[in-house]
Amino acid sequence: MNDQTHLGPKTQFTIYTEDLDREAIIALVTQEFSAATLHSGVGLWHGKAESSLAITILGHESSRGAVHSVAQNIKRHNQQEAVRVMEVKLESVIFV
């Protein structure tokens, strides 16, 4: 029995932001995407430690505009100087 789901080429987008208001951030993400993974941690900005949140979204390359829109909305909501967005192309994704 094969319980794997294989998805072809995808793009992994990760938005890095300060973890100020998680429920509001989740609401901003879910306006555009129905699935994402959130990881909390500690980040450094201008030499100071802060609570951070990494939001990973798996999609097609064409999702870039929507990801950037979400990142801009989070930046505005958190009143941040900058929000980092990383994009990694994946050959395949397998869910087991």
XYZ file of C-alpha atoms in Angstrom:
96
model
C 0.000 0.000 0.000
C 1.453 3.355 -1.048
C 0.228 6.208 1.151
C 2.375 8.862 -0.512
C 1.263 11.924 -2.381
C 3.865 13.271 -4.780
C 3.702 16.851 -5.978
C 5.836 17.963 -8.872
C 8.003 21.081 -8.847
C 6.960 23.614 -6.239
C 8.287 26.790 -4.699
C 8.737 27.145 -0.960
C 8.235 30.702 0.235
C 9.147 31.707 3.787
C 8.197 35.028 5.354
C 10.240 36.034 8.412
C 8.694 38.582 10.763
C 8.549 39.639 14.377
C 6.068 37.578 16.400
C 3.947 40.435 17.753
C 0.332 39.434 17.117
C 0.163 35.843 15.916
C -3.623 35.654 15.503
C -3.610 38.739 13.268
C -0.699 37.331 11.251
C -2.567 34.046 10.775
C -5.606 36.008 9.594
C -3.467 37.911 7.060
C -1.933 34.681 5.731
C -5.261 32.857 5.436
C -6.739 35.698 3.363
C -4.525 34.418 0.513
C -3.510 30.844 1.417
C -5.363 27.909 2.950
C -2.200 26.201 4.209
C 1.050 27.340 5.800
C 3.442 26.279 8.541
C 4.474 28.664 11.313
C 7.711 28.262 13.279
C 8.483 30.477 16.249
C 11.984 31.344 17.322
C 14.345 34.135 18.230
C 15.675 36.535 15.628
C 18.174 39.359 15.688
C 17.491 42.785 14.208
C 20.015 45.602 14.585
C 21.797 43.526 17.229
C 18.726 43.066 19.437
C 16.969 39.748 20.060
C 13.238 39.557 19.327
C 10.570 36.890 19.117
C 10.318 35.843 15.494
C 7.958 33.902 13.292
C 8.764 32.050 10.063
C 5.734 31.406 7.849
C 6.343 28.754 5.190
C 4.003 28.519 2.219
C 4.277 25.833 -0.449
C 2.985 26.882 -3.850
C 3.674 27.493 -7.489
C 6.117 30.136 -8.664
C 3.050 32.126 -9.721
C 2.191 32.533 -5.996
C 5.047 35.040 -5.615
C 2.812 38.119 -5.940
C 0.366 36.864 -3.318
C 3.239 35.996 -0.951
C 4.727 39.470 -1.363
C 1.310 41.004 -0.718
C 0.944 38.998 2.514
C 4.472 40.028 3.562
C 3.669 43.714 2.925
C 0.455 43.411 4.956
C 2.337 41.763 7.841
C 5.041 44.450 7.675
C 2.385 47.173 7.833
C 0.461 45.438 10.646
C 3.623 44.910 12.740
C 4.897 48.412 11.878
C 8.247 46.909 10.903
C 11.090 48.424 8.952
C 11.457 45.223 6.915
C 10.090 41.689 6.539
C 12.249 39.043 4.847
C 10.858 36.774 2.134
C 12.868 33.787 0.931
C 12.044 31.679 -2.105
C 13.419 28.190 -2.759
C 12.600 26.111 -5.819
C 11.930 22.455 -4.992
C 12.180 19.606 -7.488
C 9.438 17.677 -5.764
C 7.473 17.384 -2.554
C 6.256 14.112 -1.077
C 3.643 13.818 1.654
C 3.723 10.476 3.492
